[in-house]
PDB file of C-alpha atoms in Angstrom:
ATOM      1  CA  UNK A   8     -55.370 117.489   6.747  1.00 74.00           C
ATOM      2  CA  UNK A   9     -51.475 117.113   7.710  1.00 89.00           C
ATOM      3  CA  UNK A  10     -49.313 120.327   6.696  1.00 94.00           C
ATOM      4  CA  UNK A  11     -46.606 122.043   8.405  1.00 95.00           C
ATOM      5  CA  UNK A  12     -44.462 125.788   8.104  1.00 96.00           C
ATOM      6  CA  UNK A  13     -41.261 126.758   6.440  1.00 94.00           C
ATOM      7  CA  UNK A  14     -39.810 129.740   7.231  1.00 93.00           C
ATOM      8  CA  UNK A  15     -38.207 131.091   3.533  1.00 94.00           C
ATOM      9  CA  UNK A  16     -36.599 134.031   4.981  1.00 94.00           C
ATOM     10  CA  UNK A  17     -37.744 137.032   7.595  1.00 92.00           C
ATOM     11  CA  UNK A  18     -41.090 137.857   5.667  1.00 94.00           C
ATOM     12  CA  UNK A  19     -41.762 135.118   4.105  1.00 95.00           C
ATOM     13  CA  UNK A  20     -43.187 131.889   5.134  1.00 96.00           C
ATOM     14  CA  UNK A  21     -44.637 128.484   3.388  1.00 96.00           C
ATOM     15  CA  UNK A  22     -47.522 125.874   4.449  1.00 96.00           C
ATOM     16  CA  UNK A  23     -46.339 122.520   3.338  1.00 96.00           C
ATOM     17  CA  UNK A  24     -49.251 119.524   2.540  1.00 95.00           C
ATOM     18  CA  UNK A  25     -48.398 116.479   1.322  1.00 93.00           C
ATOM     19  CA  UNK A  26     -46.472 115.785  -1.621  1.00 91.00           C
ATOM     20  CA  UNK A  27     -48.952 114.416  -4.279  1.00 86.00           C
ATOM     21  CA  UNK A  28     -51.011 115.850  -7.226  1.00 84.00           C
ATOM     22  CA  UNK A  29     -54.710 116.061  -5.859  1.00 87.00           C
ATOM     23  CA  UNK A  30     -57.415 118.234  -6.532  1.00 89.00           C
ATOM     24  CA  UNK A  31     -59.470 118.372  -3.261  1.00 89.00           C
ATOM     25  CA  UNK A  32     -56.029 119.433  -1.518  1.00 91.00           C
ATOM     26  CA  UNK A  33     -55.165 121.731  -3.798  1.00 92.00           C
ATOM     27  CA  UNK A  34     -58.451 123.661  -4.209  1.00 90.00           C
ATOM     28  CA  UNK A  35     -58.106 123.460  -0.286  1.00 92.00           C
ATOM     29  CA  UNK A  36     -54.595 125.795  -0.742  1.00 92.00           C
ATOM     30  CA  UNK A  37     -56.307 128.297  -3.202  1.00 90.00           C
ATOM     31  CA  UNK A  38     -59.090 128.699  -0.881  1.00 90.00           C
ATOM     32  CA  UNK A  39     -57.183 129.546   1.819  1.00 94.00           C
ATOM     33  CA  UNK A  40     -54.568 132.063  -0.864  1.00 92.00           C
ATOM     34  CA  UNK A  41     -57.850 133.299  -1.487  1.00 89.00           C
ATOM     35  CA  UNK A  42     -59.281 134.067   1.847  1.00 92.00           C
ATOM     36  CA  UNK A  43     -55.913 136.173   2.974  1.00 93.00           C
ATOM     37  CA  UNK A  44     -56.718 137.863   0.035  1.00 91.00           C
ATOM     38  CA  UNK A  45     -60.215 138.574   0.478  1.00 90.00           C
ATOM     39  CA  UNK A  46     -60.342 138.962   3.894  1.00 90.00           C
ATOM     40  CA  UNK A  47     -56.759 141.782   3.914  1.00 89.00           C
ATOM     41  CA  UNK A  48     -54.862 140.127   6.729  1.00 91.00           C
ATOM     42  CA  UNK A  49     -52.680 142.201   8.245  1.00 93.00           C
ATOM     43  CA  UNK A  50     -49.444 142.511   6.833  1.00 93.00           C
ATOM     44  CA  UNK A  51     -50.038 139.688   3.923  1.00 95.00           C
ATOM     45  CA  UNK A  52     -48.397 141.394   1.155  1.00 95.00           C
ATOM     46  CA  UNK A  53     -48.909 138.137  -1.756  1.00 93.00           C
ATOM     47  CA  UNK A  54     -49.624 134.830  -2.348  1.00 93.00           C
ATOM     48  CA  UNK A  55     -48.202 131.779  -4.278  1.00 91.00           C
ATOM     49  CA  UNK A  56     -50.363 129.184  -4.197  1.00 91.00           C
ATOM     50  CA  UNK A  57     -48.626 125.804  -5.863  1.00 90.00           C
ATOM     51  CA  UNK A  58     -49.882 122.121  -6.614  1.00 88.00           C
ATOM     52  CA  UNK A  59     -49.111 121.318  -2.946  1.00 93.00           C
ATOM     53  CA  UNK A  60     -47.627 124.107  -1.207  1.00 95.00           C
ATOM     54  CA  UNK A  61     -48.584 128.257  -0.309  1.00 95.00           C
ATOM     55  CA  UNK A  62     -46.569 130.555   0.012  1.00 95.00           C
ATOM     56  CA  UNK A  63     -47.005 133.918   2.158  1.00 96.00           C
ATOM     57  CA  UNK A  64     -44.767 137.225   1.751  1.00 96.00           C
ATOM     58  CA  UNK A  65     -45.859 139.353   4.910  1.00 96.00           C
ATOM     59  CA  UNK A  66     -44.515 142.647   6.686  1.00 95.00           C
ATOM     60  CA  UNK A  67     -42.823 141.694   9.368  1.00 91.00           C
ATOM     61  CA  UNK A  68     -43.423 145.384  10.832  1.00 93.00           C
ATOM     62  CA  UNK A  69     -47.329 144.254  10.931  1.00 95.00           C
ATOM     63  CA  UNK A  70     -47.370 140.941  11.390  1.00 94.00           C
ATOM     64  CA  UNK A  71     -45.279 137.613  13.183  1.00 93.00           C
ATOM     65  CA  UNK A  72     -44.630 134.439  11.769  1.00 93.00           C
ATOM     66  CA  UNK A  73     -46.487 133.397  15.135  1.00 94.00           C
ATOM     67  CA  UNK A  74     -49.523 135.229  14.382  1.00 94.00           C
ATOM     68  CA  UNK A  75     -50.004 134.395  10.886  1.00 95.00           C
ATOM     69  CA  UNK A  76     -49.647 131.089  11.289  1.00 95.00           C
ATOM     70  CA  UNK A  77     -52.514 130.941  13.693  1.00 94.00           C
ATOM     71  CA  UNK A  78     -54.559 132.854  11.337  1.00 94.00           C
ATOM     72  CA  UNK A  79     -53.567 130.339   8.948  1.00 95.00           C
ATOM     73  CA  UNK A  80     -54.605 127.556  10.549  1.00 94.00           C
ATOM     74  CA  UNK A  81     -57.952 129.197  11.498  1.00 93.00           C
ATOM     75  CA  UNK A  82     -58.144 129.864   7.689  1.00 93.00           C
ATOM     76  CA  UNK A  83     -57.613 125.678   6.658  1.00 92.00           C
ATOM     77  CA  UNK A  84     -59.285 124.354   9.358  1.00 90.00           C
ATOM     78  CA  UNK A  85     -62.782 126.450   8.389  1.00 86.00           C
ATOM     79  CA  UNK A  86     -62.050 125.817   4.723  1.00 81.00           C
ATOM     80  CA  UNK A  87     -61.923 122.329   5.041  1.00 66.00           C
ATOM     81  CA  UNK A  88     -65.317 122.082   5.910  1.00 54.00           C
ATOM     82  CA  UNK A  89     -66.665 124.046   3.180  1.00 58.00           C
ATOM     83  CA  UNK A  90     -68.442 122.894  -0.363  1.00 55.00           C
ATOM     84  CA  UNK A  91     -65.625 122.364  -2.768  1.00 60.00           C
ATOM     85  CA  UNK A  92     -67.791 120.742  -5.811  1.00 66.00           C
ATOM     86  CA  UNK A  93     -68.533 123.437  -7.323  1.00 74.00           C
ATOM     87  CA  UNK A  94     -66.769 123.115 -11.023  1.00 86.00           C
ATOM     88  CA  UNK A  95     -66.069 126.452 -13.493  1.00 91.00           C
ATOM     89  CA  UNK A  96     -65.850 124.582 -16.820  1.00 95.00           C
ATOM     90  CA  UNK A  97     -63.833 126.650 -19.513  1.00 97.00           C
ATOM     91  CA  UNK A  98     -64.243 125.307 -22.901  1.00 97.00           C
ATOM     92  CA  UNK A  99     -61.399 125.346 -25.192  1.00 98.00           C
ATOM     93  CA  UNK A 100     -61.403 124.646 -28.716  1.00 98.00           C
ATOM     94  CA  UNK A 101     -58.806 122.718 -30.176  1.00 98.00           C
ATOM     95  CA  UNK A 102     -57.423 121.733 -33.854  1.00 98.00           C
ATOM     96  CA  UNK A 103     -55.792 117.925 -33.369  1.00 98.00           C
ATOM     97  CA  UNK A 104     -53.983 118.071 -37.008  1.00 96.00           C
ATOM     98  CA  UNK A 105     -50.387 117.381 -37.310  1.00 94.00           C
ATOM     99  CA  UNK A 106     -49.881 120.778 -38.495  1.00 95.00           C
ATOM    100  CA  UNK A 107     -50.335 121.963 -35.236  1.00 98.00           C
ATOM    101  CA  UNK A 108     -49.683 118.893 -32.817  1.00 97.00           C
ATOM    102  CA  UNK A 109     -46.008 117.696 -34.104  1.00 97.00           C
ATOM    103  CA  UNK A 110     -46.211 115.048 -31.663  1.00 98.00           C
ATOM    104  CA  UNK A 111     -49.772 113.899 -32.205  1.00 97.00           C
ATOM    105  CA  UNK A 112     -48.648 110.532 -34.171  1.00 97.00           C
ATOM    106  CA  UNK A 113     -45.812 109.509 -31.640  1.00 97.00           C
ATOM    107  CA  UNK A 114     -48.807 110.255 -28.384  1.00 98.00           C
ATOM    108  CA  UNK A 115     -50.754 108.057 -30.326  1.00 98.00           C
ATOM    109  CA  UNK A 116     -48.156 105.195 -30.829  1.00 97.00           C
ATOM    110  CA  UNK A 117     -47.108 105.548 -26.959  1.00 97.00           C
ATOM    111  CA  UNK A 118     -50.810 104.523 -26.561  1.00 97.00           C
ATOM    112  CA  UNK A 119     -51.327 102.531 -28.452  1.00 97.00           C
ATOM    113  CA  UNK A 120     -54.581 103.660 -30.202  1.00 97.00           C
ATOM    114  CA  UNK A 121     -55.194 105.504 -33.449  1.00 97.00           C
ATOM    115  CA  UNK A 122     -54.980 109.088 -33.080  1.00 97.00           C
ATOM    116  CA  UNK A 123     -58.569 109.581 -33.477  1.00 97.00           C
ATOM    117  CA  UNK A 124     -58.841 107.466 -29.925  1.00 98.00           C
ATOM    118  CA  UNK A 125     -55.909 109.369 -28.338  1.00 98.00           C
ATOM    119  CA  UNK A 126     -58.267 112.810 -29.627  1.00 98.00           C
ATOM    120  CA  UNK A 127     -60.979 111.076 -27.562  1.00 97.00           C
ATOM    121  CA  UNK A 128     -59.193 110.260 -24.424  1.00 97.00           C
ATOM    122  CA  UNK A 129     -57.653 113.932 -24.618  1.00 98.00           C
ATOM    123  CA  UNK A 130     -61.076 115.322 -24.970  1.00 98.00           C
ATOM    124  CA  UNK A 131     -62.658 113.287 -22.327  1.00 96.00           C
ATOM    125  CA  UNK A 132     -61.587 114.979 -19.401  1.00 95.00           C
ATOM    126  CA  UNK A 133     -61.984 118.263 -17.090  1.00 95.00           C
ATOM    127  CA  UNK A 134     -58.642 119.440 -16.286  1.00 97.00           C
ATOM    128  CA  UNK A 135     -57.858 121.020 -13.261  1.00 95.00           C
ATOM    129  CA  UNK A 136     -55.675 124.639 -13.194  1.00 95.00           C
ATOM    130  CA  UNK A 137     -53.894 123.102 -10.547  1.00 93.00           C
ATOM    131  CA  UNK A 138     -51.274 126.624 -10.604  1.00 90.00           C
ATOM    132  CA  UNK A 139     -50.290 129.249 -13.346  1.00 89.00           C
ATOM    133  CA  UNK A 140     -46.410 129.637 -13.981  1.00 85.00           C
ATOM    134  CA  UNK A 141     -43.592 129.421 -16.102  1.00 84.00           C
ATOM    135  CA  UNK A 142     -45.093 131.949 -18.808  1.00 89.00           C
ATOM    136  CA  UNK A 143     -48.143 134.479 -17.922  1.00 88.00           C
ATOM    137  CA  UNK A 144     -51.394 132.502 -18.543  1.00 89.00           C
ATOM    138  CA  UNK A 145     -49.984 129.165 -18.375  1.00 93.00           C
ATOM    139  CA  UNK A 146     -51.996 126.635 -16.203  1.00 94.00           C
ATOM    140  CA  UNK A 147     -50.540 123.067 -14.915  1.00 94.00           C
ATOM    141  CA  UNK A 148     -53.563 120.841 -15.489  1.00 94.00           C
ATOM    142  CA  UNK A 149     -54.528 117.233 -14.959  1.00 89.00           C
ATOM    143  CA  UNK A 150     -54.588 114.648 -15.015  1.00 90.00           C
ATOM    144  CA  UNK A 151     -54.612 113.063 -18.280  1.00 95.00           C
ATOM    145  CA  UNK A 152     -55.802 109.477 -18.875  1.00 96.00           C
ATOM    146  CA  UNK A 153     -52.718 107.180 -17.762  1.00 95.00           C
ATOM    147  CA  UNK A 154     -52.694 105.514 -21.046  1.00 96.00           C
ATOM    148  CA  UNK A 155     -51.822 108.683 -22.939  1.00 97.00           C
ATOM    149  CA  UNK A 156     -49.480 110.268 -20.312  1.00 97.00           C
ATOM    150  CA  UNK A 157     -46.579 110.605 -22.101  1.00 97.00           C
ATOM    151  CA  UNK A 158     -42.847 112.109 -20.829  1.00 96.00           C
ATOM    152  CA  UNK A 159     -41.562 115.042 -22.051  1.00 96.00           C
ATOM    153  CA  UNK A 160     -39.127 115.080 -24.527  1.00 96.00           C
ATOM    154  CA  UNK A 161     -35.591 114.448 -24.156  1.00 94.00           C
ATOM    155  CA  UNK A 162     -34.473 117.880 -25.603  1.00 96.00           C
ATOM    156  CA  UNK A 163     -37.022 120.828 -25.755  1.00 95.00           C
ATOM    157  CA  UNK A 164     -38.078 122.468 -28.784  1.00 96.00           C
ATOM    158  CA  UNK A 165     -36.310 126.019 -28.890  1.00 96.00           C
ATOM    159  CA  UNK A 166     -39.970 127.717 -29.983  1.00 97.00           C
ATOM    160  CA  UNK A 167     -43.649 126.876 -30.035  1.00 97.00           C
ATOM    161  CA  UNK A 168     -46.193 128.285 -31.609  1.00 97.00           C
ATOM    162  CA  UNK A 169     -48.489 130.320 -29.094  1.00 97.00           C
ATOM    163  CA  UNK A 170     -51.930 128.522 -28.544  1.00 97.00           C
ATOM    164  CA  UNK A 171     -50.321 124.715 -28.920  1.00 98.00           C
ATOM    165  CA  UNK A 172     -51.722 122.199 -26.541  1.00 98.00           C
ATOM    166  CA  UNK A 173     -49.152 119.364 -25.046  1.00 97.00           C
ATOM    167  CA  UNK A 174     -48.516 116.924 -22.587  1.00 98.00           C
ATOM    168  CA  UNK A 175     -46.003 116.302 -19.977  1.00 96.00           C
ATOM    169  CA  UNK A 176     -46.788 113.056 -18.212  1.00 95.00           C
ATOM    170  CA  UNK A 177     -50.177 113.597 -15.935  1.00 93.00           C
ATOM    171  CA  UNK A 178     -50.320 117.182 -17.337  1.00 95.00           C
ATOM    172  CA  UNK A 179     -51.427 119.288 -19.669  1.00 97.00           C
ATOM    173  CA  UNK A 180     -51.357 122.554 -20.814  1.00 95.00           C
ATOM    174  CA  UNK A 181     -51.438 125.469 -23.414  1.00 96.00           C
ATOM    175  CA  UNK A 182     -48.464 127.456 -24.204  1.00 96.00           C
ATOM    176  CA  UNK A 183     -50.517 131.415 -24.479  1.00 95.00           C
ATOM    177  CA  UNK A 184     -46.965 133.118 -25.994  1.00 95.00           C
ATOM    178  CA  UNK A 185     -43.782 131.833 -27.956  1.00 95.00           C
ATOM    179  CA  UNK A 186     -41.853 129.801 -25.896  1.00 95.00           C
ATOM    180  CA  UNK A 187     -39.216 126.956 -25.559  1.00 96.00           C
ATOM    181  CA  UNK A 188     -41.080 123.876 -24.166  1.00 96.00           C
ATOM    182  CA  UNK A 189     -40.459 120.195 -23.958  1.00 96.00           C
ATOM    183  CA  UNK A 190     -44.119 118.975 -23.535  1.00 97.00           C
ATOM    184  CA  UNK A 191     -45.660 116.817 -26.458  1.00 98.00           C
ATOM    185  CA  UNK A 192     -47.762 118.960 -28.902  1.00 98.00           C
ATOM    186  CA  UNK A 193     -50.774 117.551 -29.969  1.00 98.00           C
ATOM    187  CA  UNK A 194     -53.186 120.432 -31.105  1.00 98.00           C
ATOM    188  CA  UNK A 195     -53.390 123.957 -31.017  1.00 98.00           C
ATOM    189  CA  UNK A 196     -56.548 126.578 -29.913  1.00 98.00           C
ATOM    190  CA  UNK A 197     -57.259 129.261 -31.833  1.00 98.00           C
ATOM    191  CA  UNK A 198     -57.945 131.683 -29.214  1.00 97.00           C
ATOM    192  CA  UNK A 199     -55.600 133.837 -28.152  1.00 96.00           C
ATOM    193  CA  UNK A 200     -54.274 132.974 -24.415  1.00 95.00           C
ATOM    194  CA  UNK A 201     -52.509 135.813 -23.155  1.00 94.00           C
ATOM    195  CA  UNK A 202     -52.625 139.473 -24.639  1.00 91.00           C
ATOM    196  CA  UNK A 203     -49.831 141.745 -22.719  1.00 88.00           C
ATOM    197  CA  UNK A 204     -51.801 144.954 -23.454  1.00 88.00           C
ATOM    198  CA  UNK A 205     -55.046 142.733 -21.958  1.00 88.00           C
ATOM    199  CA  UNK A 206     -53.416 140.351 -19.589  1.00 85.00           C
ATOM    200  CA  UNK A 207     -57.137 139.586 -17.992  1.00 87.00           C
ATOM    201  CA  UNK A 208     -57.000 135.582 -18.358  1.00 90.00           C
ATOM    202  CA  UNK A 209     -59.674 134.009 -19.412  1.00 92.00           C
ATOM    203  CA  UNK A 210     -59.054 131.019 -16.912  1.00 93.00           C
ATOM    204  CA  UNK A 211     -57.485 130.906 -13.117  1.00 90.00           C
ATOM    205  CA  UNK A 212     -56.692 128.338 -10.976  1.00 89.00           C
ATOM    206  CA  UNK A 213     -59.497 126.284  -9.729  1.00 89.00           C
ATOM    207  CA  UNK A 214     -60.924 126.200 -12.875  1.00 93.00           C
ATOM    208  CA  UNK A 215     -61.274 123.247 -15.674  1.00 95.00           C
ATOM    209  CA  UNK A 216     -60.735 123.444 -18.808  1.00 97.00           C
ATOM    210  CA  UNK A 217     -62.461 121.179 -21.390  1.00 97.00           C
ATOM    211  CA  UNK A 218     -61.363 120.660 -24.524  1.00 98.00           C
ATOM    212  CA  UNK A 219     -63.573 120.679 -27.698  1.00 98.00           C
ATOM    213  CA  UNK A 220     -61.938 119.204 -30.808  1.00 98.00           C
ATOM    214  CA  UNK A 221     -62.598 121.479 -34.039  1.00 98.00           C
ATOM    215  CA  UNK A 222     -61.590 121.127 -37.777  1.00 97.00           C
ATOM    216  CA  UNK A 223     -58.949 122.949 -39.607  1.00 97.00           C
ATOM    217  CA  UNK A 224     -62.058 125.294 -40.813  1.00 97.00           C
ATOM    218  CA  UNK A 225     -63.373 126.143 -37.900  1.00 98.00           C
ATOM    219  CA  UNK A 226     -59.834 126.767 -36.019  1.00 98.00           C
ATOM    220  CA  UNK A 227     -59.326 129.668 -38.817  1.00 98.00           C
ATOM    221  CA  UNK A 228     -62.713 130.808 -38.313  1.00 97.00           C
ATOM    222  CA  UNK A 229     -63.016 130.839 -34.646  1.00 98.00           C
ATOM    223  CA  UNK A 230     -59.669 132.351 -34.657  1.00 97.00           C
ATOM    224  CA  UNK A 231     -60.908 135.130 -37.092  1.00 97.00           C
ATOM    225  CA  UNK A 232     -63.619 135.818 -34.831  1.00 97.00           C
ATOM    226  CA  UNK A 233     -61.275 136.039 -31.722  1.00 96.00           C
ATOM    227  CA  UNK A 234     -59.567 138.883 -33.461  1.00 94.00           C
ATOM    228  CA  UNK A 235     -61.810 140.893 -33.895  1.00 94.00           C
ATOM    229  CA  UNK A 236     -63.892 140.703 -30.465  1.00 92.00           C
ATOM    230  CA  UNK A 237     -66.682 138.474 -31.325  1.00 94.00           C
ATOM    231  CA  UNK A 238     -65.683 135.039 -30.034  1.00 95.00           C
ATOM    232  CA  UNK A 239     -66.516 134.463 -26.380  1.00 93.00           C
ATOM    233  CA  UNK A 240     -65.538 131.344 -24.699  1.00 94.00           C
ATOM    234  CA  UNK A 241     -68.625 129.117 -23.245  1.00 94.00           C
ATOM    235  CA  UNK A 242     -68.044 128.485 -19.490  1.00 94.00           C
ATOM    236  CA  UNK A 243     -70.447 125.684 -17.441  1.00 93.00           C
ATOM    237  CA  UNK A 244     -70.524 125.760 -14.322  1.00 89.00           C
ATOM    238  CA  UNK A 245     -71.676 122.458 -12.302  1.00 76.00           C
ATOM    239  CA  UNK A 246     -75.301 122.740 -11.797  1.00 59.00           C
ATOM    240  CA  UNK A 247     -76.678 123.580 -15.519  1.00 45.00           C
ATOM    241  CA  UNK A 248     -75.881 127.143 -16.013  1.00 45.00           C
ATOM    242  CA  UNK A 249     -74.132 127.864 -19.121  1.00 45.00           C
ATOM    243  CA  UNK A 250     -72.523 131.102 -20.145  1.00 48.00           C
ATOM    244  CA  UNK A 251     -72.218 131.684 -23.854  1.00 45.00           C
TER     245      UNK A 251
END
């Protein structure tokens, strides 16, 4: 796979692939953000790994751009041959009512189906964590059928409820705290996303996420249960083994 280096400054340095939304390179960049990890190169301090791009803050007392790039390319070009099918399904409930998904009626008119359909197409689909940023616990995912990828809007909302599900074009995504946002709300989960005095995520990149449409009843019950401890997200991973 093509990819080249960018030094950002004197202890910190960037692998480039190409420019494009795609899982298999992607899982390809958090395997090898994982590896420098896992494996305590010398003088890695952190990792950024991005839709297309990794970036790698080093010691340059330990370390040379030199030498870490060979490691780096040792690192991709042993990755690259490894098993990368393996899928970590997350499944997310979500309420579709306009009460929670302000923008649910105007998806569904860009569409051009009902918004039972659009409910269908949005459910449909594994999404990639392609990255988390922005806000803590918010993962970039895709890619959303074409036919309900609609644009952001033209001027953001100045606060969204924590928990709402929206698009953004080929994304989507779940805001996990109050935030300004310009993405198209559709639905909101009941389970909490991000607690600050718990900030273990439930999800990371390289996961999916699967939606599972609920009704207003069940949000309020499954979010009752999240509340107090006893509601455990199921996660499948590819294969047949499911974790309840």
């Amino acid at each position: 796979m093509d990819y080249s280096y960018f030094q950002i400054n004197e202890q910190a340095l960037e692998v480039v692939f190409p420019e494009q939304i795609n899982v298999e390179e992607n899982k390809l960049v958090q395997q090898v953000s994982q590896k420098l990890i896992e494996e305590e190169t010398t003088g890695v301090t952190g990792v950024i790994p991005a839709y297309h791009t990794l970036t790698v803050n080093f010691d340059y007392d330990l370390t040379s751009f030199k030498l870490l790039e060979g490691q780096i390319d040792s690192l991709i070009a042993s990755s690259s041959g490894e098993n990368m099918s393996v899928k970590r399904i997350v499944e997310l409930p979500v309420c579709y009512d306009e009460e929670f998904g302000p923008d649910l009626e105007d998806v569904a008119e860009f569409a051009s189906v009902s918004v039972e359909k659009l409910i269908k197409l949005h459910t449909g689909t594994d999404y990639f964590i392609f990255m988390m940023g922005f806000l803590p616990g918010f993962a970039y995912m895709g890619s959303v059928p074409e036919q309900i990828a609609m644009p952001r809007l033209k001027v953001p909302r100045k606060s969204i409820a924590p928990g709402s599900v929206g698009i953004a074009g080929a994304q989507t995504g779940m805001y996990p705290v109050e935030s300004p946002g310009g993405w198209r709300l559709i639905g909101r989960t009941p389970i909490q996303l991000y607690d600050r005095n718990n900030p273990v995520l439930k999800y990371k990149s390289g996961d999916y996420v699967r939606f599972k449409a609920v009704s207003k009843s069940e949000y309020y019950d499954i979010q009752k249960q999240d509340q107090s401890g006893n509601y455990t997200l199921k996660t499948i991973t590819e294969g047949g083994d499911i974790n309840d």
